[in-house]
Amino acid sequence: MAGSSLLKNKLEEFKLNANDVIHFKLVRDENDVEDYDKSFKPDMTHQVFGEQESIFGYKDLEVKMYYTAAKLNTYLSMSYIDKVTPKRFDGLVPDEVLPKLAQEIPPGYYTNLDDFLATLPKEVNFKPFGEMLHSYKVKTDGSSRNFEVYKTDIDVPGFRDYHSRLQTFLLFFIDAASYIDVDDDRWNYFLVFEKYRNNGETMYAIAGYMTIYNYYAYPNKTRPRISQVLILPPFQRQGHGAELLQTFYNTCYDRDDIMDITVEDPSENFQRLRDFVDCKNVCKLREFQPNNIRVSFNDAMLQAARQKLKLSRRQARRVYEILRLKATDGSNTQQYRDYRLEVKRRLNSPFTKNRRDFQKLKKALNPQELDETMNTTEEKRLEYLEKSFEEHVEVYRQVLDRLAASS
Ligand SMILES: CC(=O)SCCNC(=O)CCNC(=O)[C@H](O)C(C)(C)COP(=O)(O)OP(=O)(O)OC[C@H]1O[C@@H](n2cnc3c(N)ncnc32)[C@H](O)[C@@H]1OP(=O)(O)O
């Protein structure tokens, strides 16, 4: 007994969280390899190491996944100070690590650091793919840095291979992300690069990207859907997401064939970003001016948001709720009550179908049973509406804070 719990304790030392042991780097020069501050960790690893996101069998494991900053040449290796062996640990074997990662990255990666570093001098030859649509500056730590957004298709020479290396990041930063079928020509790609000078040369380093799928909409329209958006961790929270999204929007405004723009499974962070960008654009429309917005959401608002900015009905309505909150005087009881009612009316709409279902229940249940069912559900419904309203307002206020800070 004592022996087995001793073994159990010992085994615990060899159980690691995969999210803690993987170190990514975007390497610009040799010094970056030794610079711990340059590394960043995955947000998730469940697609590679399973639901528990754990790796068993090693002590002080460090997995290195380094990419050159321009071409994304890849280096994969691992080190540890001890590992379980069947002889010492009752027949147990350590988990596979590198083979699991290698399955996800395209062939041609390096396992020898010197070979990987030897590719760095060629980074200077790298030029972004496709057409440059937008350039902007960002100030970080007092210095001004230059960024450019490019739009490309898979057929641009070299991009297919480049994309196969770039998309490897998705598994570690977007929940349930999967690799896309690049042979489908309905995909567009928007990439953000930092443009910088090194030893007198112009260099580029990848900062993030976005994929768009152009759905067909009957009879002759297109409905672009934003599918995957990733700003790499060293570049997050600097405004690149907003620049990238706006650059894509700008390509859509003049296109009569575009019905509206949708987003596939937006994460909370992305939805907030989208709300911010959409509010910034929508608040320039006459229909959404503070004096016009303190009424119910109406068709004129929807049409303006849809025709001029290609917003979907759902997103136009959401942006209206955010901007109406802005225009509502919170200390005016009547104004805030009207606002609350307007939002709750929208939140209540899924229940209207349920109410019809209760008409059917009426026939099936005796009066007492019906009463109990109706009351519980009604109470729950009101509780849900209040909670949901408060949650929405909390997020809306975050968007309004960013809007205020940006103006
Ligand atoms: C459809 C989908 O793909 S959903 C999945 C989206 N992707 C992911 O979740 C992957 C991991 N995350 C990411 O890739 C990115 O974080 C994204 C895409 C969600 C956002 O991109 P970012 O470039 O970080 O966006 P951006 O910088 O414009 O805004 C993000 C936040 O930084 C803040 N911010 C922007 N600039 C600055 C600045 N200079 N200083 C301080 N904060 C700033 C914004 O206010 C915003 O704050 P909030 O999140 O509290 O509202």
XYZ file of C-alpha atoms and ligand atoms in Angstrom:
458
model
C 0.000 0.000 0.000
C 2.700 2.405 1.123
C 4.712 1.401 -1.925
C 1.862 2.111 -4.353
C 1.115 5.556 -2.888
C 4.829 6.317 -3.050
C 4.785 5.409 -6.730
C 1.649 7.526 -7.220
C 3.350 10.542 -5.644
C 6.421 9.979 -7.729
C 4.350 9.762 -10.902
C 2.681 13.102 -10.109
C 6.095 14.726 -10.541
C 6.092 13.492 -14.108
C 2.684 14.889 -15.047
C 2.841 18.245 -16.787
C 0.428 20.751 -18.225
C 1.148 20.883 -21.949
C 0.214 24.593 -22.034
C 3.119 25.368 -19.701
C 5.891 23.441 -21.401
C 5.561 24.538 -25.037
C 7.548 27.637 -25.933
C 6.901 29.414 -29.208
C 9.234 32.022 -30.649
C 9.239 34.209 -33.729
C 12.959 34.450 -34.367
C 14.379 37.535 -36.098
C 18.023 37.011 -35.206
C 20.201 34.534 -33.324
C 19.965 36.492 -30.049
C 16.233 35.776 -29.868
C 16.966 32.113 -29.220
C 18.572 32.947 -25.859
C 16.074 35.686 -24.992
C 13.446 34.198 -22.659
C 11.234 37.296 -23.014
C 10.733 36.493 -26.694
C 8.890 33.253 -25.971
C 5.135 32.818 -25.681
C 3.010 29.884 -24.649
C -0.056 28.288 -26.184
C -3.544 29.234 -24.933
C -4.675 25.640 -25.447
C -3.291 22.245 -26.479
C -6.320 19.960 -26.286
C -6.328 19.303 -30.016
C -2.841 17.834 -29.773
C -2.577 16.444 -26.233
C -6.221 15.613 -25.439
C -8.905 17.105 -23.189
C -6.661 17.073 -20.096
C -3.958 19.008 -21.976
C -1.383 17.008 -20.045
C 1.873 15.321 -20.910
C 3.027 12.426 -18.780
C 6.457 11.012 -18.325
C 8.986 13.867 -18.131
C 10.528 16.135 -15.514
C 11.302 19.769 -16.394
C 10.188 19.253 -19.949
C 10.683 22.110 -22.388
C 9.317 21.883 -25.919
C 10.617 24.423 -28.397
C 8.567 25.419 -31.417
C 10.475 28.239 -33.036
C 9.581 29.917 -36.324
C 11.661 32.363 -38.296
C 9.752 35.649 -38.175
C 9.430 36.131 -41.940
C 9.428 32.784 -43.737
C 8.171 30.730 -40.796
C 10.855 28.076 -41.188
C 10.211 25.843 -38.201
C 12.377 24.275 -35.499
C 11.023 21.586 -33.199
C 12.834 20.043 -30.254
C 12.443 19.048 -26.634
C 14.588 18.658 -23.540
C 14.035 17.299 -20.004
C 16.090 16.286 -16.981
C 14.438 12.939 -16.351
C 11.805 10.644 -17.847
C 9.938 7.549 -16.718
C 11.184 4.206 -17.904
C 9.249 0.922 -17.756
C 11.924 -0.569 -15.549
C 11.795 2.140 -12.884
C 8.057 2.850 -13.112
C 6.195 -0.420 -13.157
C 6.038 -0.807 -16.937
C 4.891 2.775 -17.612
C 6.144 4.639 -20.674
C 6.319 8.404 -21.280
C 3.802 10.072 -23.648
C 4.842 10.794 -27.191
C 5.469 14.507 -27.597
C 7.373 15.424 -30.740
C 5.565 12.899 -32.982
C 2.218 14.408 -31.932
C 3.393 17.918 -32.768
C 5.114 16.769 -35.950
C 1.774 15.430 -37.199
C 0.431 18.967 -37.172
C 3.273 20.779 -38.900
C 4.255 20.414 -42.531
C 7.343 18.378 -43.424
C 10.631 20.177 -43.860
C 10.909 21.460 -40.282
C 14.291 21.477 -38.557
C 15.309 19.439 -35.531
C 18.855 20.803 -35.434
C 19.142 24.342 -34.088
C 22.207 25.248 -36.166
C 20.454 24.191 -39.370
C 17.449 26.295 -38.382
C 19.603 29.338 -37.593
C 21.433 28.929 -40.884
C 18.186 29.872 -42.675
C 18.052 33.305 -40.983
C 20.252 35.175 -43.520
C 17.720 34.297 -46.231
C 14.888 36.017 -44.351
C 15.862 39.248 -46.078
C 14.560 37.833 -49.361
C 11.057 37.429 -47.997
C 8.368 39.673 -49.461
C 4.710 39.479 -48.341
C 2.255 37.740 -50.659
C -0.447 39.439 -52.672
C -1.497 43.065 -52.682
C -0.750 45.616 -49.969
C -4.042 47.255 -48.928
C -3.201 49.284 -45.871
C -0.247 50.527 -43.838
C -0.304 52.033 -40.361
C 1.903 52.805 -37.396
C 1.656 51.548 -33.844
C 3.436 53.031 -30.843
C 4.740 50.480 -28.362
C 7.215 51.250 -25.576
C 7.724 54.717 -26.969
C 8.837 53.571 -30.417
C 6.787 53.797 -33.591
C 6.502 50.592 -35.615
C 5.217 50.090 -39.166
C 2.677 47.496 -40.196
C 1.130 46.506 -43.512
C -1.967 44.463 -44.374
C -1.924 42.257 -47.504
C -4.688 40.400 -49.265
C -3.757 37.238 -51.082
C -5.134 34.110 -52.704
C -3.725 30.630 -52.389
C -2.376 30.703 -55.988
C 0.162 33.446 -55.306
C 3.527 31.640 -55.706
C 4.861 30.388 -52.378
C 1.744 31.209 -50.382
C 0.351 27.674 -50.264
C 3.430 26.379 -48.411
C 3.659 29.501 -46.289
C 0.018 29.153 -45.232
C 0.558 25.519 -44.256
C 3.191 26.708 -41.751
C 1.184 29.723 -40.587
C -1.991 27.781 -39.842
C -0.157 25.542 -37.346
C -0.654 28.325 -34.770
C -4.446 27.980 -34.977
C -4.555 24.767 -32.954
C -2.902 26.494 -30.028
C -4.885 29.739 -29.994
C -8.388 29.182 -31.416
C -10.787 26.758 -29.788
C -11.926 23.961 -32.109
C -10.001 25.459 -35.041
C -9.345 23.179 -37.965
C -7.182 23.440 -41.038
C -9.073 24.696 -44.061
C -9.367 23.192 -47.529
C -7.132 25.592 -49.439
C -8.077 24.012 -52.774
C -11.476 25.642 -52.443
C -11.032 28.947 -54.279
C -13.700 30.714 -52.215
C -11.143 31.468 -49.505
C -9.417 34.848 -49.155
C -6.498 35.559 -46.859
C -5.594 38.836 -45.164
C -2.171 39.005 -43.498
C -0.557 41.586 -41.208
C 3.209 42.082 -41.318
C 5.519 44.302 -39.376
C 7.911 46.102 -41.725
C 11.190 47.016 -40.073
C 14.824 47.815 -40.847
C 17.704 45.562 -39.912
C 21.331 46.193 -40.949
C 20.112 48.622 -43.599
C 17.692 46.108 -45.120
C 13.871 46.148 -45.166
C 12.510 43.109 -43.366
C 9.035 41.691 -42.771
C 7.710 39.710 -39.802
C 4.309 38.054 -39.587
C 1.983 39.508 -36.920
C -1.326 37.799 -37.681
C -3.900 36.817 -40.269
C -7.516 36.225 -41.075
C -9.332 33.848 -43.423
C -12.598 34.685 -45.159
C -14.917 32.224 -46.857
C -17.127 33.659 -49.605
C -20.466 31.899 -49.295
C -22.934 32.058 -52.142
C -26.279 33.710 -51.351
C -29.337 33.265 -53.562
C -29.784 34.481 -56.256
C -26.598 36.366 -57.140
C -24.997 37.575 -53.933
C -21.973 36.731 -51.806
C -21.927 36.447 -48.034
C -18.315 36.580 -46.836
C -17.839 34.822 -43.538
C -14.891 35.657 -41.304
C -13.621 32.236 -40.372
C -10.347 32.399 -38.458
C -8.668 35.459 -37.001
C -5.368 35.229 -35.208
C -3.104 38.000 -34.044
C -0.002 36.292 -32.669
C 0.513 36.839 -28.909
C 3.535 39.198 -29.133
C 1.317 41.547 -31.190
C -1.974 41.248 -29.316
C -3.647 44.246 -27.643
C -1.897 46.780 -29.846
C -4.841 47.485 -32.167
C -3.883 45.122 -35.017
C -7.135 43.149 -34.819
C -9.116 46.356 -35.371
C -6.876 47.455 -38.278
C -7.113 44.041 -39.925
C -10.892 43.857 -39.641
C -11.363 47.398 -40.929
C -9.052 46.702 -43.879
C -11.197 43.721 -44.836
C -14.401 45.775 -44.410
C -12.999 48.467 -46.715
C -12.736 45.889 -49.510
C -16.463 45.087 -49.126
C -18.219 48.465 -48.940
C -18.338 49.193 -52.677
C -19.262 45.681 -53.730
C -22.928 45.417 -54.741
C -22.681 41.634 -54.797
C -22.025 41.435 -51.055
C -25.190 40.906 -49.064
C -23.661 41.085 -45.585
C -20.662 39.903 -43.585
C -20.929 37.159 -40.986
C -18.518 35.594 -38.491
C -18.053 31.912 -37.749
C -18.297 31.161 -34.032
C -16.901 34.433 -32.711
C -15.029 34.167 -29.403
C -15.905 36.730 -26.733
C -12.712 38.663 -27.408
C -13.357 38.736 -31.112
C -17.007 39.754 -30.671
C -15.878 42.719 -28.541
C -13.387 43.697 -31.211
C -16.053 43.426 -33.911
C -18.501 45.463 -31.803
C -15.898 48.185 -31.377
C -15.090 48.426 -35.087
C -18.754 48.245 -36.112
C -19.816 50.891 -33.570
C -17.046 53.177 -34.776
C -18.410 52.940 -38.324
C -22.105 52.896 -37.509
C -22.007 55.958 -35.252
C -21.203 58.009 -38.366
C -24.575 57.070 -39.917
C -27.455 59.554 -39.565
C -29.867 56.846 -38.384
C -27.631 56.063 -35.396
C -27.016 59.613 -34.171
C -27.823 60.082 -30.454
C -30.937 62.122 -31.300
C -32.317 59.432 -33.632
C -31.436 56.340 -31.693
C -33.618 56.594 -28.576
C -36.452 54.784 -30.345
C -37.037 51.104 -31.134
C -34.731 49.447 -33.609
C -36.284 50.086 -37.003
C -35.974 49.220 -40.648
C -34.216 52.474 -41.569
C -31.419 51.599 -39.140
C -31.159 48.064 -40.447
C -31.079 49.156 -44.077
C -28.436 51.827 -43.445
C -26.186 49.404 -41.529
C -26.682 46.707 -44.111
C -26.328 48.744 -47.301
C -23.530 51.062 -46.250
C -21.562 48.795 -43.921
C -22.676 45.255 -44.881
C -23.653 44.398 -41.321
C -25.891 41.394 -40.777
C -29.317 41.976 -39.186
C -28.128 40.475 -35.914
C -24.982 42.581 -35.716
C -26.819 45.769 -36.755
C -29.260 45.176 -33.910
C -26.416 44.553 -31.456
C -24.584 47.701 -32.469
C -27.835 49.636 -32.103
C -28.154 48.362 -28.521
C -24.595 49.455 -27.725
C -25.016 52.919 -29.228
C -28.423 53.381 -27.661
C -26.874 52.587 -24.279
C -24.361 55.337 -25.002
C -27.158 57.762 -25.833
C -29.195 56.779 -22.768
C -28.913 58.886 -19.653
C -28.444 56.261 -16.921
C -29.669 58.673 -14.249
C -32.942 59.246 -16.107
C -35.205 56.453 -14.794
C -37.627 56.553 -17.695
C -34.897 56.566 -20.366
C -33.059 53.649 -18.777
C -36.322 51.739 -18.285
C -37.162 52.170 -21.979
C -33.701 50.930 -22.884
C -34.012 47.892 -20.621
C -37.402 47.034 -22.146
C -36.097 47.343 -25.694
C -33.198 44.974 -25.022
C -35.317 42.537 -23.049
C -37.903 42.420 -25.828
C -35.165 41.152 -28.144
C -33.845 38.717 -25.540
C -37.358 37.425 -25.012
C -37.971 36.527 -28.639
C -36.771 32.895 -28.357
C -39.397 32.350 -25.653
C -42.328 33.287 -27.835
C -42.101 29.959 -29.575
C -42.033 28.201 -26.205
C -45.217 29.993 -25.215
C -46.935 28.440 -28.194
C -45.643 25.090 -26.970
C -47.416 25.718 -23.687
C -50.713 25.949 -25.513
C -50.101 22.368 -26.494
C -49.178 21.483 -22.907
C -52.488 22.915 -21.755
C -54.247 20.108 -23.506
C -51.923 17.429 -22.140
C -51.709 18.427 -18.431
C -54.251 18.773 -15.646
C -54.738 22.348 -14.270
C -52.416 21.844 -11.286
C -49.601 20.342 -13.349
C -49.990 23.098 -15.893
C -49.880 25.775 -13.224
C -46.643 24.374 -11.782
C -44.994 24.111 -15.191
C -46.051 27.599 -16.265
C -44.986 29.279 -13.029
C -41.582 27.674 -12.816
C -40.881 28.471 -16.421
C -42.163 32.037 -16.180
C -39.995 32.665 -13.122
C -36.981 31.159 -14.857
C -37.658 33.190 -17.966
C -37.730 36.474 -16.047
C -34.604 35.501 -14.144
C -32.850 34.664 -17.396
C -33.929 37.944 -19.005
C -32.624 40.035 -16.116
C -29.316 38.164 -15.909
C -28.806 38.232 -19.643
C -29.624 41.955 -19.810
C -27.038 42.734 -17.123
C -24.415 40.604 -18.887
C -25.042 42.341 -22.189
C -24.807 45.779 -20.620
C -21.512 44.852 -18.979
C -19.978 43.889 -22.332
C -21.539 46.901 -24.070
C -19.903 49.195 -21.521
C -16.488 47.670 -22.299
C -17.041 48.431 -25.974
C -18.121 51.986 -25.137
C -15.015 52.439 -22.972
C -12.801 51.480 -25.913
C -14.779 53.778 -28.201
C -14.329 56.649 -25.756
C -10.598 55.952 -25.445
C -10.142 55.882 -29.225
C -11.928 59.125 -30.013
C -13.881 34.206 -35.806
C -12.765 33.817 -34.927
O -11.712 33.479 -35.372
S -12.965 33.886 -33.218
C -11.333 33.645 -32.574
C -10.545 34.897 -32.530
N -9.152 34.586 -32.316
C -8.625 34.268 -31.121
O -9.277 34.264 -30.088
C -7.175 33.880 -31.136
C -6.350 34.564 -30.071
N -6.585 35.992 -30.001
C -6.312 36.840 -31.024
O -5.893 36.458 -32.093
C -6.508 38.312 -30.775
O -6.406 38.566 -29.396
C -7.879 38.852 -31.281
C -8.058 38.552 -32.760
C -9.054 38.228 -30.506
C -7.881 40.363 -31.058
O -6.798 40.934 -31.772
P -5.957 42.141 -31.165
O -4.982 42.600 -32.167
O -5.442 41.769 -29.838
O -7.136 43.237 -31.042
P -6.988 44.760 -30.624
O -5.607 45.051 -30.164
O -7.537 45.595 -31.715
O -8.001 44.818 -29.374
C -7.886 43.887 -28.315
C -7.834 44.572 -26.963
O -6.630 45.338 -26.832
C -6.926 46.650 -26.409
N -5.935 47.547 -27.024
C -5.805 47.859 -28.327
N -4.758 48.696 -28.499
C -4.216 48.884 -27.278
C -3.111 49.636 -26.824
N -2.357 50.356 -27.649
N -2.830 49.601 -25.498
C -3.598 48.880 -24.647
N -4.655 48.133 -25.048
C -4.954 48.140 -26.341
C -8.330 46.907 -26.921
O -8.992 47.918 -26.196
C -8.982 45.557 -26.716
O -9.358 45.459 -25.353
P -10.523 44.465 -24.824
O -10.181 43.075 -25.313
O -10.433 44.581 -23.356
O -11.808 44.943 -25.432
